[in-house]
XYZ file of C-alpha atoms in Angstrom:
601
model
C 14.913 0.332 -2.181
C 15.251 0.530 -5.927
C 14.517 4.448 -4.908
C 18.245 4.990 -7.197
C 16.476 3.455 -10.603
C 14.672 6.383 -10.760
C 17.864 8.496 -9.541
C 19.251 6.220 -12.838
C 17.043 7.498 -14.548
C 16.386 11.237 -14.779
C 19.949 11.391 -15.091
C 19.168 9.841 -18.814
C 18.466 12.287 -21.501
C 15.356 11.720 -23.366
C 14.213 13.417 -26.842
C 10.570 14.894 -26.594
C 9.333 12.147 -29.076
C 10.318 9.250 -26.614
C 8.784 11.162 -23.257
C 5.378 10.966 -25.457
C 6.183 7.236 -26.035
C 6.551 7.134 -22.461
C 3.973 10.111 -21.144
C 1.097 7.504 -19.275
C -1.143 9.456 -16.731
C 0.162 9.780 -12.939
C -1.260 6.729 -11.417
C -2.875 6.809 -7.433
C -0.461 6.438 -4.964
C -2.255 5.324 -2.478
C -2.091 1.311 -1.051
C -4.186 -1.101 -1.948
C -7.243 -1.016 1.271
C -5.722 -4.588 1.757
C -2.217 -3.786 2.650
C -2.998 -1.957 6.034
C 0.268 -2.826 7.652
C 2.411 -1.608 4.904
C 4.102 0.876 5.358
C 3.121 3.867 2.730
C 5.946 5.750 2.333
C 8.216 1.989 1.481
C 5.631 0.914 -0.160
C 5.249 4.218 -2.441
C 9.334 3.681 -2.708
C 8.671 0.941 -4.372
C 6.208 1.691 -6.523
C 7.655 4.818 -7.950
C 11.286 2.566 -8.899
C 9.458 -0.126 -10.557
C 8.395 2.133 -12.924
C 10.847 4.131 -13.464
C 12.256 1.019 -14.292
C 9.666 0.931 -16.771
C 10.075 3.951 -18.386
C 14.275 3.925 -18.793
C 15.184 0.143 -19.549
C 16.698 0.437 -22.928
C 18.388 -1.928 -24.812
C 20.453 -2.708 -22.389
C 18.635 -3.143 -19.316
C 21.179 -4.494 -17.038
C 22.183 -1.390 -14.130
C 18.019 -1.409 -13.930
C 17.976 -5.540 -13.622
C 20.903 -4.820 -11.385
C 18.283 -2.687 -9.043
C 15.485 -4.520 -9.619
C 18.163 -7.565 -7.716
C 19.509 -5.288 -5.624
C 14.469 -5.749 -4.240
C 15.091 -8.619 -4.089
C 17.580 -8.853 -2.368
C 15.386 -7.716 1.149
C 11.328 -8.431 -0.245
C 10.345 -11.786 -1.165
C 7.722 -9.919 -3.414
C 7.212 -7.144 -6.532
C 6.025 -5.259 -3.266
C 7.034 -6.776 -0.274
C 6.106 -9.239 1.642
C 2.430 -9.868 -0.314
C 2.097 -11.510 -3.159
C 0.047 -9.855 -5.804
C -1.083 -9.876 -9.885
C 2.708 -7.590 -10.808
C 4.975 -10.875 -10.205
C 3.291 -12.511 -12.447
C 2.987 -9.828 -15.317
C 6.865 -8.763 -14.107
C 7.663 -13.479 -14.892
C 5.508 -13.603 -17.931
C 8.024 -10.328 -18.790
C 11.470 -11.867 -17.677
C 10.614 -15.095 -19.171
C 10.880 -13.929 -22.479
C 14.317 -14.276 -22.516
C 15.966 -15.736 -18.748
C 19.975 -14.130 -19.722
C 19.334 -11.255 -19.300
C 18.323 -12.009 -15.114
C 20.789 -15.645 -15.151
C 23.562 -13.911 -13.250
C 21.049 -12.499 -10.936
C 21.178 -14.182 -8.109
C 18.008 -12.828 -6.158
C 15.465 -11.811 -10.189
C 16.281 -15.765 -9.751
C 15.633 -16.911 -6.659
C 12.179 -14.395 -7.466
C 11.877 -16.060 -10.498
C 11.794 -19.596 -9.415
C 9.006 -19.118 -7.772
C 6.692 -16.991 -8.726
C 6.841 -20.667 -11.278
C 6.392 -22.624 -8.483
C 2.650 -21.312 -8.855
C -0.302 -21.585 -10.931
C -1.019 -18.868 -13.965
C -4.536 -18.914 -12.905
C -3.297 -17.439 -9.282
C -3.209 -13.548 -11.059
C -6.738 -12.725 -10.982
C -7.424 -13.371 -7.837
C -5.083 -11.941 -6.230
C -4.728 -7.494 -5.786
C -3.160 -5.833 -8.410
C 0.270 -4.019 -8.822
C -0.402 -0.618 -9.807
C 2.599 -1.014 -12.582
C 2.472 -1.598 -15.738
C 5.458 -3.100 -17.585
C 4.657 -3.089 -21.363
C 7.207 -1.017 -22.158
C 10.001 -2.947 -20.233
C 8.170 -6.259 -21.974
C 8.834 -4.931 -25.174
C 12.998 -3.117 -24.398
C 13.696 -6.734 -22.736
C 12.559 -8.695 -26.892
C 14.469 -5.599 -28.056
C 17.649 -6.442 -25.847
C 16.998 -10.300 -27.374
C 16.839 -10.029 -30.405
C 19.778 -8.234 -31.037
C 21.968 -10.804 -28.363
C 20.478 -12.632 -31.407
C 21.862 -10.271 -33.695
C 25.428 -10.737 -32.726
C 25.630 -14.644 -31.775
C 27.930 -16.008 -34.866
C 28.085 -19.713 -36.097
C 31.336 -20.995 -34.802
C 33.423 -22.482 -36.568
C 34.784 -25.144 -33.776
C 32.914 -28.430 -32.790
C 34.514 -30.368 -29.799
C 35.752 -33.973 -29.972
C 33.905 -36.731 -29.172
C 35.803 -37.765 -26.097
C 35.938 -34.218 -25.099
C 32.257 -34.278 -25.356
C 32.078 -38.016 -22.475
C 35.152 -36.504 -20.686
C 33.202 -33.926 -20.169
C 29.736 -35.487 -19.176
C 31.487 -37.532 -16.277
C 33.318 -34.322 -14.388
C 29.244 -32.575 -14.570
C 28.786 -36.264 -12.541
C 31.342 -37.294 -10.921
C 31.403 -33.228 -9.665
C 31.041 -33.045 -5.810
C 30.532 -36.108 -5.452
C 31.841 -38.336 -1.977
C 33.208 -41.205 -4.045
C 32.470 -43.410 -7.146
C 32.102 -48.253 -7.400
C 33.100 -48.626 -10.825
C 34.309 -44.809 -12.576
C 35.765 -46.969 -15.724
C 32.143 -49.109 -16.840
C 30.851 -45.530 -16.495
C 33.287 -44.559 -18.514
C 32.770 -46.872 -20.916
C 29.421 -46.115 -21.453
C 29.439 -42.050 -21.582
C 32.210 -43.583 -24.461
C 29.242 -44.857 -25.538
C 27.375 -41.346 -26.988
C 24.310 -42.587 -24.787
C 23.767 -41.266 -21.312
C 23.809 -43.396 -18.286
C 20.494 -44.755 -16.467
C 20.091 -43.610 -12.532
C 18.148 -43.916 -10.115
C 18.225 -42.601 -6.237
C 15.997 -44.009 -3.854
C 14.348 -42.707 -0.277
C 12.558 -44.698 1.683
C 9.208 -42.698 2.251
C 9.559 -42.669 6.280
C 9.939 -38.605 8.419
C 9.546 -35.880 7.350
C 11.526 -34.028 4.527
C 14.212 -31.820 5.989
C 17.305 -29.023 3.903
C 19.112 -32.719 4.044
C 17.408 -33.656 0.823
C 18.958 -30.329 -1.545
C 22.055 -32.649 -1.888
C 20.493 -34.837 -4.070
C 18.154 -32.706 -5.629
C 20.997 -30.436 -6.564
C 23.338 -33.525 -7.874
C 20.031 -34.683 -9.793
C 20.345 -31.535 -11.514
C 24.003 -32.182 -12.979
C 22.928 -34.944 -13.853
C 20.511 -34.372 -16.367
C 22.780 -31.690 -17.335
C 25.331 -34.131 -18.551
C 22.234 -35.647 -20.056
C 21.679 -38.673 -17.426
C 19.282 -40.496 -17.603
C 17.002 -40.060 -13.306
C 15.221 -42.640 -12.192
C 13.978 -41.984 -8.462
C 11.909 -43.879 -6.454
C 9.924 -43.673 -3.597
C 10.178 -47.005 -1.842
C 7.091 -46.963 0.425
C 7.441 -51.168 1.103
C 10.867 -50.295 2.124
C 9.839 -47.442 4.959
C 7.571 -50.014 5.945
C 10.615 -52.701 6.544
C 12.790 -50.830 8.149
C 11.012 -51.477 11.764
C 7.803 -50.483 10.638
C 9.024 -46.548 10.415
C 6.365 -45.885 7.969
C 2.665 -47.843 9.754
C 0.836 -49.519 7.343
C -1.841 -47.931 7.098
C 0.148 -44.524 6.024
C 2.299 -45.884 3.270
C 0.368 -44.449 0.176
C -0.338 -40.866 2.200
C 3.590 -40.569 2.253
C 4.128 -41.564 -0.761
C 2.056 -39.245 -2.217
C 3.671 -36.081 0.894
C 7.298 -37.318 -0.678
C 6.653 -37.276 -4.462
C 4.159 -33.889 -4.110
C 7.577 -32.007 -1.911
C 10.247 -33.422 -3.862
C 8.647 -32.098 -7.386
C 8.297 -28.868 -4.904
C 12.080 -28.687 -5.544
C 12.736 -29.706 -8.432
C 10.618 -26.747 -9.640
C 12.502 -24.512 -6.752
C 15.484 -25.328 -7.598
C 14.901 -23.675 -12.172
C 15.072 -28.546 -12.219
C 12.698 -29.739 -14.813
C 10.402 -32.578 -13.691
C 9.657 -33.756 -17.177
C 12.989 -35.511 -17.460
C 12.437 -37.161 -15.121
C 10.842 -40.010 -14.115
C 9.215 -41.326 -11.153
C 8.421 -45.180 -10.078
C 6.528 -46.205 -6.515
C 7.816 -48.885 -5.445
C 4.968 -51.517 -4.195
C 3.993 -51.156 -7.791
C 6.637 -53.405 -9.230
C 7.937 -54.885 -5.721
C 5.065 -57.102 -5.644
C 5.462 -57.911 -8.741
C 5.878 -62.092 -9.378
C 8.944 -61.812 -10.829
C 10.561 -59.605 -8.052
C 9.411 -61.575 -5.519
C 11.091 -64.580 -6.688
C 14.099 -62.882 -6.806
C 13.591 -62.390 -3.529
C 13.087 -65.965 -2.842
C 16.075 -66.156 -4.639
C 18.766 -63.686 -3.088
C 16.931 -64.659 0.070
C 18.215 -68.577 -0.230
C 22.372 -66.445 -1.104
C 22.113 -64.853 1.568
C 24.467 -64.710 5.440
C 22.243 -63.601 7.866
C 25.431 -61.720 8.779
C 25.607 -59.663 5.684
C 22.733 -59.158 5.687
C 22.778 -57.108 8.605
C 26.331 -55.718 8.425
C 24.421 -54.063 4.487
C 22.304 -52.213 6.458
C 24.136 -51.477 9.376
C 24.250 -47.503 9.010
C 20.258 -47.658 6.845
C 18.532 -49.850 9.112
C 17.609 -49.178 12.307
C 19.927 -50.655 14.811
C 18.000 -52.748 17.501
C 18.976 -55.366 19.660
C 16.831 -58.460 18.712
C 16.119 -57.031 14.985
C 13.085 -57.987 13.013
C 13.838 -59.754 9.726
C 12.026 -57.507 7.899
C 14.815 -55.145 8.380
C 17.547 -57.848 7.226
C 14.866 -58.224 4.248
C 15.479 -53.904 3.435
C 19.463 -54.272 2.081
C 18.280 -56.949 -0.385
C 15.431 -54.990 -2.118
C 17.855 -52.629 -2.688
C 19.539 -53.864 -4.549
C 17.262 -56.595 -6.458
C 15.912 -52.088 -7.534
C 18.735 -51.884 -9.505
C 17.936 -54.425 -11.853
C 14.228 -54.337 -11.937
C 14.551 -51.201 -12.947
C 17.378 -51.485 -15.452
C 19.489 -48.923 -15.000
C 23.452 -48.307 -15.241
C 24.208 -47.023 -11.619
C 22.594 -45.953 -8.386
C 23.667 -42.775 -6.817
C 22.757 -42.449 -2.635
C 24.498 -40.500 0.420
C 27.518 -42.323 1.842
C 25.847 -43.998 4.770
C 25.304 -46.696 1.294
C 27.715 -47.877 1.217
C 27.373 -50.583 2.504
C 24.499 -51.369 0.875
C 25.758 -50.521 -2.225
C 28.801 -52.821 -2.141
C 26.540 -55.604 -0.953
C 24.779 -55.113 -3.344
C 27.588 -55.435 -6.511
C 28.992 -58.626 -3.880
C 25.257 -60.197 -5.089
C 23.326 -59.313 -7.874
C 26.458 -61.369 -10.324
C 25.507 -64.095 -7.880
C 21.403 -64.224 -9.537
C 22.910 -64.125 -13.091
C 22.625 -59.992 -12.907
C 25.448 -56.954 -14.304
C 27.591 -55.541 -12.211
C 26.499 -51.293 -11.408
C 28.007 -48.535 -10.663
C 27.459 -46.618 -7.486
C 27.896 -43.153 -7.265
C 28.170 -41.544 -3.749
C 27.211 -37.639 -2.611
C 27.783 -36.072 1.190
C 26.174 -35.965 4.082
C 24.716 -33.341 5.453
C 25.831 -33.727 10.091
C 22.663 -32.980 11.819
C 22.566 -29.372 13.845
C 23.684 -31.163 16.505
C 26.556 -33.529 16.081
C 25.393 -37.348 13.767
C 24.389 -37.938 10.645
C 20.648 -35.689 9.688
C 17.720 -37.196 10.193
C 14.218 -36.987 10.173
C 13.197 -38.893 13.240
C 15.762 -36.658 14.905
C 13.820 -33.441 15.038
C 16.278 -31.190 17.237
C 19.334 -32.140 14.620
C 17.602 -31.263 10.887
C 15.487 -28.019 9.184
C 11.924 -29.526 7.472
C 11.747 -27.837 4.834
C 8.089 -26.577 6.072
C 10.073 -25.269 9.106
C 8.892 -21.037 9.172
C 11.977 -18.737 10.090
C 11.421 -18.556 13.580
C 11.049 -21.569 14.123
C 14.600 -22.456 11.462
C 16.426 -19.137 13.719
C 15.901 -21.417 16.761
C 17.178 -24.359 15.461
C 20.451 -22.963 14.072
C 20.970 -20.571 16.913
C 20.483 -23.644 19.053
C 23.064 -25.767 16.595
C 26.731 -26.165 18.172
C 29.339 -24.092 16.971
C 32.146 -23.769 18.502
C 34.920 -21.577 17.920
C 36.985 -21.961 15.629
C 36.711 -25.881 15.491
C 36.271 -26.174 11.477
C 36.467 -30.349 11.847
C 32.923 -30.697 14.232
C 30.530 -27.925 12.610
C 27.738 -29.408 11.061
C 26.472 -24.959 10.631
C 30.530 -25.593 7.931
C 28.738 -28.685 5.868
C 25.604 -26.897 5.354
C 27.236 -23.728 4.679
C 29.289 -26.024 1.593
C 26.586 -29.122 0.340
C 23.124 -26.827 0.383
C 24.554 -23.102 -0.288
C 27.718 -22.348 -1.342
C 26.226 -24.859 -4.977
C 22.713 -23.458 -4.380
C 22.983 -20.044 -3.144
C 25.879 -18.679 -5.045
C 25.416 -17.508 -8.167
C 28.155 -18.505 -11.437
C 30.570 -15.672 -10.970
C 29.901 -14.163 -7.490
C 29.312 -14.796 -4.383
C 27.839 -15.430 -1.249
C 27.931 -11.510 2.192
C 28.664 -12.358 5.500
C 27.580 -10.072 8.169
C 30.385 -9.234 10.279
C 31.525 -6.618 13.549
C 26.921 -6.579 14.591
C 26.152 -5.819 10.689
C 29.160 -2.742 10.713
C 31.120 -4.937 8.172
C 30.164 -6.974 5.456
C 32.940 -9.690 3.383
C 31.086 -11.541 0.361
C 33.524 -14.475 0.247
C 33.546 -17.203 -3.819
C 35.250 -20.680 -1.382
C 34.018 -22.074 1.126
C 38.040 -22.919 1.722
C 37.992 -19.043 2.000
C 34.667 -18.963 4.282
C 35.964 -22.458 6.960
C 40.050 -19.801 6.367
C 38.600 -17.118 8.335
C 36.190 -19.344 10.932
C 39.766 -21.562 12.098
C 41.041 -17.869 12.635
C 38.931 -16.966 14.543
C 37.436 -13.523 11.979
C 34.103 -15.337 11.382
C 32.392 -15.642 13.968
C 29.752 -18.474 15.621
C 26.807 -15.607 15.422
C 27.570 -14.436 13.286
C 27.643 -17.729 10.664
C 24.716 -18.056 12.035
C 23.590 -15.566 11.185
C 24.589 -16.095 7.023
C 22.886 -20.437 7.288
C 19.908 -18.839 8.967
C 19.206 -16.207 5.634
C 20.610 -17.946 3.107
C 18.779 -21.363 4.397
C 15.582 -18.607 3.800
C 16.200 -17.501 1.122
C 15.460 -21.937 0.099
C 13.056 -22.768 1.656
C 10.458 -19.641 0.820
C 9.065 -20.605 -2.383
C 8.145 -24.738 -1.211
C 7.235 -22.780 2.330
C 4.392 -21.193 -0.081
C 3.829 -23.815 -2.227
C 2.225 -25.854 0.909
C 0.145 -22.580 1.743
C -3.197 -23.938 -0.208
C -5.581 -26.396 2.202
C -4.859 -29.400 -0.066
C -1.785 -29.868 0.358
C -1.317 -28.846 3.990
C -4.294 -31.798 4.646
C -1.791 -33.822 2.814
C 0.946 -33.121 5.715
C -0.872 -33.315 8.476
C -3.435 -36.691 7.928
C 0.533 -38.363 6.568
C 1.636 -36.996 9.879
C -0.177 -37.165 12.690
C 0.600 -35.090 15.299
C 0.468 -37.036 18.590
C 1.060 -35.410 22.506
C 3.521 -35.274 24.515
C 2.481 -35.244 28.157
C 0.105 -37.926 28.788
C -2.534 -35.308 26.290
C -2.507 -38.603 23.944
C -6.173 -40.967 25.522
C -5.009 -44.323 27.239
C -6.800 -47.703 26.689
C -5.848 -51.443 28.464
C -5.179 -52.550 25.960
C -2.368 -50.891 25.343
C -1.038 -52.047 28.762
C 1.295 -55.615 28.767
C 0.729 -56.545 31.862
C 1.913 -59.857 32.581
C 2.735 -61.917 36.206
C 5.630 -62.713 37.560
C 9.136 -63.401 40.423
C 11.281 -61.903 42.072
C 14.249 -64.408 40.954
C 17.227 -61.913 42.370
C 17.793 -58.832 44.914
C 19.804 -57.010 46.148
C 20.767 -53.845 47.892
C 21.625 -50.816 45.197
C 25.150 -49.996 45.833
C 24.591 -46.189 46.231
C 21.611 -45.353 47.638
C 20.385 -47.084 50.840
C 16.639 -47.420 50.845
C 17.069 -48.995 47.595
C 15.985 -52.538 46.414
C 17.056 -54.080 42.713
C 14.948 -56.610 41.713
C 15.914 -59.426 39.158
C 12.558 -60.288 37.463
C 11.698 -63.442 35.490
C 8.313 -62.964 33.106
C 8.997 -65.707 31.285
C 10.507 -64.352 28.609
C 14.848 -65.245 26.802
C 15.160 -61.532 29.129
C 15.496 -61.093 32.572
C 14.237 -57.538 33.443
C 14.665 -55.513 36.325
C 13.402 -52.849 38.378
C 13.869 -50.430 41.348
C 11.603 -50.400 45.083
C 11.805 -48.505 47.907
C 12.681 -51.580 49.918
C 10.283 -50.111 52.647
C 7.937 -51.711 49.803
C 8.127 -55.171 51.121
C 8.922 -55.482 55.104
C 10.906 -58.089 54.710
C 13.687 -58.875 52.941
C 15.211 -62.503 53.041
C 11.867 -64.008 51.730
C 11.855 -62.075 47.587
C 12.957 -64.466 46.322
C 10.032 -66.552 44.424
C 7.721 -64.227 45.680
C 4.768 -63.180 42.442
C 4.539 -59.484 40.762
C 3.064 -58.067 38.739
C 4.642 -56.461 35.863
C 4.090 -53.748 33.390
C 6.573 -54.441 31.037
C 5.854 -52.260 27.307
C 7.937 -49.159 29.586
C 10.634 -47.466 27.738
C 13.580 -48.294 28.697
C 15.060 -45.315 31.600
C 18.423 -44.848 34.459
C 16.537 -44.446 38.107
C 19.234 -44.264 40.220
C 22.030 -44.243 37.661
C 19.951 -48.769 37.183
C 18.658 -49.343 33.577
C 14.698 -50.370 34.351
C 13.166 -52.192 31.998
C 9.097 -53.067 34.488
C 7.014 -51.413 36.169
C 6.057 -53.378 39.464
C 2.446 -52.584 40.238
C 1.660 -55.502 43.336
C 3.680 -57.977 44.585
C 2.052 -60.635 46.540
C 2.591 -60.373 51.170
C 3.090 -65.043 50.674
C 5.821 -66.899 48.134
C 3.400 -69.113 46.344
C 3.843 -70.996 42.865
C 2.860 -69.230 39.518
C 1.178 -71.143 37.086
C 2.333 -69.414 33.506
């Protein structure tokens, strides 16, 4: 592991005076009591190596930092898999000179993780048994030397070069931009683009959210002003994906976890503006605009605009038709130049470009990022458990979901895992001047990929097996998820998640209450023999609604087939539509009258 640090240090020559400076009493090598299940030999190796790094890190600490980076490749913390006070001490040391480890991906990942923990937590943790005073001194010396070597630039970029650079950064990794000319006009003025990204607070957040978070980081680097909207009312309007009584809790969950993602990626949330939709969408001005907009929108355009976003059902609620209009109005009432979203939002974006000018408002710019496909194909959705990886999924659940993911050998066109590599892992895990490791031939060899296209090429050629790709995805996703899981180990955050998303139990464990049954009296309108299963009847039922319901029953349930028409039955209507013997059943027949009678509704 890090034992090479000690060997490297032993080879260096030091004068006696320097030995006296670095001499210290010999420390107890016995692991702490709280580490009773920890491997003693590994603990001692790590401790010796870290102390060696501290003693012998001189004006150029890069060789030793490389060894430290290798340590964090296999370990989450200074002392393996357990957080200790040493993590905070080392974090404090390295924070004074971040340039020393900027291109050390594993140290950088560890540093971002420790940054998410409050400094007060260190006092409650066990001591590490490793001192970092000399390391701090040498890092400061190195930082000062680098500062002394800096020379003043005699060349400055032109105004055109500045806005062109910002434009490239904004467009980086986007799928499409609507209104690029307007965007460039704003950048030429020298001011930052005002952008908003909104998310409806519905299901639990999954790894697909890393894509917009990475782009928001690009926008901030380009000098943009970014607003993040937690659209709680939209979540309710979209077929009530978020119950009214849970709106505030889910909005709070979204705020906490998105801020955690930002911090884990090293993005400063001080430069972001967070807005809750219901804080302004219930105002007089916004409500008036809703009425004005509804007076010029056709039902066809509203339904078409939400086709990719709003849940589609046979009989849509009016609330779902309001959804696109409200999202369009957000652009005006948040006072932004552009809206950012996934390519699934394109129809809503073009809808906004058509209707906002009719209200006298400016047409906005629209920035679209790619979508991460689900593990089972199609869009990664928070409402489909098997298609997504939750940000709080433990490692064994991540492994199980990835192992079950569809990944056909040599298929690079319909491969959700390769999309995760392209849009999540490479942008967030690949160092600027490095690559990502893939273990091949059952771990006998490894290969470094600096481009996702090279990985795709090898996968298409069969040089990378689906199992090897899955192992790579699992490894790097867990690296991204470690700091987020750690941040949600506190009791208050666990309680927030449990309250925002109460557990629903399958298999009839939930209490059955009579008022939940939708019972009604109906009549048999038509009866026919099942075409494929003798002994069964298909009954078409009239329950007084516009749509006729269908049931399948054994023929021996009725003594006489000839006189079924008009016979009264008691129906259970609120059952999930399901197929019985190949027939779509929409009602369950609980009771049938023997004789034909008139039913008064």
